[in-house]
Short mmCIF file of N, CA and C in Angstrom, two decimals:
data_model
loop_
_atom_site.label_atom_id
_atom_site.label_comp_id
_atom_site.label_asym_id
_atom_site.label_seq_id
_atom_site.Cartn_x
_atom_site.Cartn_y
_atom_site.Cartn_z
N UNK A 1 84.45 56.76 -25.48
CA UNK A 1 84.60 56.74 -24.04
C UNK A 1 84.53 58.15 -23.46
N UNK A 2 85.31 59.40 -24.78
CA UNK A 2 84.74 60.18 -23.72
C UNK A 2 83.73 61.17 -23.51
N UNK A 3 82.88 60.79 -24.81
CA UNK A 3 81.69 61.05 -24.67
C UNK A 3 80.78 60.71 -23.46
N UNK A 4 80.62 59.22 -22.91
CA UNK A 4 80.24 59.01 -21.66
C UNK A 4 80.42 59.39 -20.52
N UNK A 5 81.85 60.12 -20.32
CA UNK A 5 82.36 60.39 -19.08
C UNK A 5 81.57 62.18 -19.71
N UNK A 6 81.67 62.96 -20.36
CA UNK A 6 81.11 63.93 -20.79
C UNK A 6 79.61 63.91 -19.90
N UNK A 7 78.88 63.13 -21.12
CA UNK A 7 77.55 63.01 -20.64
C UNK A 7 77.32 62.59 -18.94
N UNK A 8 77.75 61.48 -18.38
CA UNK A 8 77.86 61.70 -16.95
C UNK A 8 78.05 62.89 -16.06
N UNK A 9 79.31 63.78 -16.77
CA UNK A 9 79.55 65.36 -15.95
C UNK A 9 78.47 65.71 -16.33
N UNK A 10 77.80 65.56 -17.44
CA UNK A 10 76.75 66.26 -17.96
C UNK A 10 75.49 66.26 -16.73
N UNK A 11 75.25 65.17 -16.48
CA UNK A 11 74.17 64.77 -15.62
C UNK A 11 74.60 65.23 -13.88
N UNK A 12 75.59 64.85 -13.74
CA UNK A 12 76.09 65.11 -12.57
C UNK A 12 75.99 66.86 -12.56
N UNK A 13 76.04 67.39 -13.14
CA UNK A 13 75.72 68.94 -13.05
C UNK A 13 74.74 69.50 -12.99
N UNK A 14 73.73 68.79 -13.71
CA UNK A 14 72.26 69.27 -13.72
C UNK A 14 71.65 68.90 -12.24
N UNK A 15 71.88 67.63 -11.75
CA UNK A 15 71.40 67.27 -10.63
C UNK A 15 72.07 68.28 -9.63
N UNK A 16 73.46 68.69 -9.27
CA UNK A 16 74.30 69.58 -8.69
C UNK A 16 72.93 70.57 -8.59
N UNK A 17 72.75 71.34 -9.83
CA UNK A 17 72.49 72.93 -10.31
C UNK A 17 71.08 72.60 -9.96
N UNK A 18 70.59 71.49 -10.20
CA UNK A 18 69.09 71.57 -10.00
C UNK A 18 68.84 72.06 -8.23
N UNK A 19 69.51 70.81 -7.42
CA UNK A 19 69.49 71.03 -5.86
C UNK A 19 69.87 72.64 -5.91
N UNK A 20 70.66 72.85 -5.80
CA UNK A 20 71.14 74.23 -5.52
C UNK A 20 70.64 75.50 -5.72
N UNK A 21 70.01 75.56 -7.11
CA UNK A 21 69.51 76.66 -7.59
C UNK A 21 67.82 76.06 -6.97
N UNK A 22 67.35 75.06 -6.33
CA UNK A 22 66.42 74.75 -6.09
C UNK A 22 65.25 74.64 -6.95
N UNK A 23 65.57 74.27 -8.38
CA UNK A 23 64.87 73.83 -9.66
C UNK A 23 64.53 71.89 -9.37
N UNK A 24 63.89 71.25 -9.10
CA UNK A 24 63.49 70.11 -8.37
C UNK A 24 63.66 69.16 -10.58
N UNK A 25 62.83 69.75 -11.35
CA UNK A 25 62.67 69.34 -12.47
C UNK A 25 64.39 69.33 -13.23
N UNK A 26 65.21 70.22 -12.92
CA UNK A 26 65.99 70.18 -13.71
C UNK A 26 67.25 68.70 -12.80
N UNK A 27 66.95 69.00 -11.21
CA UNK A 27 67.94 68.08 -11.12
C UNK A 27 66.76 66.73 -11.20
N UNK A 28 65.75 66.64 -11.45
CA UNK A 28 65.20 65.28 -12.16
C UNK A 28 65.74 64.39 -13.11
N UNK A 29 65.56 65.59 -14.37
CA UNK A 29 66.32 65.60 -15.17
C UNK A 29 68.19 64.99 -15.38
N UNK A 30 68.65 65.91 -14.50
CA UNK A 30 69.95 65.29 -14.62
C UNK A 30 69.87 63.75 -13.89
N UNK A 31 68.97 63.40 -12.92
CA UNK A 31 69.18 61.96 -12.10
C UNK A 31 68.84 60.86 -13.48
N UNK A 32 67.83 61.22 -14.17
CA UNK A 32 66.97 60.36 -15.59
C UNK A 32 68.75 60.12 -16.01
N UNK A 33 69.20 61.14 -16.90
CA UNK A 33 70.54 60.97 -17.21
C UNK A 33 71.26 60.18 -16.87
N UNK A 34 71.66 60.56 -15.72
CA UNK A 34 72.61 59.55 -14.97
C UNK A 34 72.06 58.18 -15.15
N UNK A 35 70.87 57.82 -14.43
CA UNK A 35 70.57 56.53 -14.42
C UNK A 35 70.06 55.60 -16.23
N UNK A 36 69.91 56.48 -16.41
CA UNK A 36 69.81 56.01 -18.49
C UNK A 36 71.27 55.75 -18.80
N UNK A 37 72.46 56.39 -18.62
CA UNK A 37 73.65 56.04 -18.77
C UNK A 37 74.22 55.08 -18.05
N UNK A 38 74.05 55.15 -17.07
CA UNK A 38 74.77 53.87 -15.95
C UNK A 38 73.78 52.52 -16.37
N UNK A 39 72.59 52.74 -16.59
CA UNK A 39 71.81 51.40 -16.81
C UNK A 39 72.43 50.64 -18.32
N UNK A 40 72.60 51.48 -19.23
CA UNK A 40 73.32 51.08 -20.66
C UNK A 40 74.59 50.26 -20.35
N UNK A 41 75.51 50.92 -19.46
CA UNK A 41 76.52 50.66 -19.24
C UNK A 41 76.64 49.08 -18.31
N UNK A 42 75.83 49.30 -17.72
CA UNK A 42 75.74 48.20 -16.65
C UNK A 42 74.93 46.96 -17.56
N UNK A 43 74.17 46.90 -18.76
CA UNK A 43 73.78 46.23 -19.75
C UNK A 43 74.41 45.71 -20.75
N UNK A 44 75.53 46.16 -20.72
CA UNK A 44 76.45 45.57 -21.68
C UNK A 44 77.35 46.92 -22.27
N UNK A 45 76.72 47.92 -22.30
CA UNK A 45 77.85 49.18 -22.63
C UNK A 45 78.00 49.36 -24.23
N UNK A 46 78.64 49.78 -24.92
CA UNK A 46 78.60 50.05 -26.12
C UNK A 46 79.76 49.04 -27.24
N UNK A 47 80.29 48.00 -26.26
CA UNK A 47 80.67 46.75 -26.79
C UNK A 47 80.56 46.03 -27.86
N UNK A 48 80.66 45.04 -28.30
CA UNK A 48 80.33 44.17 -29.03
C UNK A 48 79.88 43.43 -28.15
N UNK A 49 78.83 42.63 -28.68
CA UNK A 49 77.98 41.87 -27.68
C UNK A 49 77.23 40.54 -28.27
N UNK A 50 78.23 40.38 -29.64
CA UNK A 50 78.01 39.09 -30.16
C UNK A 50 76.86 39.12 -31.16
N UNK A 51 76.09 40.36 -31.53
CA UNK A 51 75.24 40.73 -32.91
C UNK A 51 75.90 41.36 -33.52
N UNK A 52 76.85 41.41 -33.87
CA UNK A 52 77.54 41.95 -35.29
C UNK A 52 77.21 41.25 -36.23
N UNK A 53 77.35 41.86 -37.60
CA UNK A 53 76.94 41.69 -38.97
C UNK A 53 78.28 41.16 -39.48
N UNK A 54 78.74 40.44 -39.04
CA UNK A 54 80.37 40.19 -39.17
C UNK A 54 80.82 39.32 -40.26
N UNK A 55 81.11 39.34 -41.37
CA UNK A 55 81.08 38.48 -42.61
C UNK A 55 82.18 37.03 -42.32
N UNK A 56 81.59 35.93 -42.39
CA UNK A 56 81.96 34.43 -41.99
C UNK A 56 81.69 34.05 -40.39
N UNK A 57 80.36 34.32 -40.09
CA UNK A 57 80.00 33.89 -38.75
C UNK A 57 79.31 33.29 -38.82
N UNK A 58 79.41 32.23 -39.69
CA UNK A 58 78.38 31.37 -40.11
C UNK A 58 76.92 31.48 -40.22
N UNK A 59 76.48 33.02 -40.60
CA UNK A 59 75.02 33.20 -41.14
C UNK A 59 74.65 33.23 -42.59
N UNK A 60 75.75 32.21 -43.58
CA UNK A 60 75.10 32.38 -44.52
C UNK A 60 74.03 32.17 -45.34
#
């Protein structure tokens, strides 16, 4: 978990630094981020999601 919230500041900074320092590519960059993380998250997130390899789930 807090790797994600990491990587989010992560992105949220580049987009910040990109506007500001007026680098257009770097806050690109950080928006890709953001929206690659929020889209995962909003997909199911890093959960269990019912494909586990889980021994007696009746795949034998």
């Amino acid at each position: 978990m807090i790797v994600l919230v990491l990587i989010l500041a992560g992105g949220a900074a580049l987009v910040t630094a990109g506007l500001v320092q007026g680098h257009p590519a770097t806050a690109i960059y950080g928006g890709v981020v953001l929206v690659f993380v929020l889209w995962g998250l909003a997909a199911g997130g890093s959960g269990g999601d019912g494909d586990s390899f889980d021994a007696g789930d009746g795949d034998a």
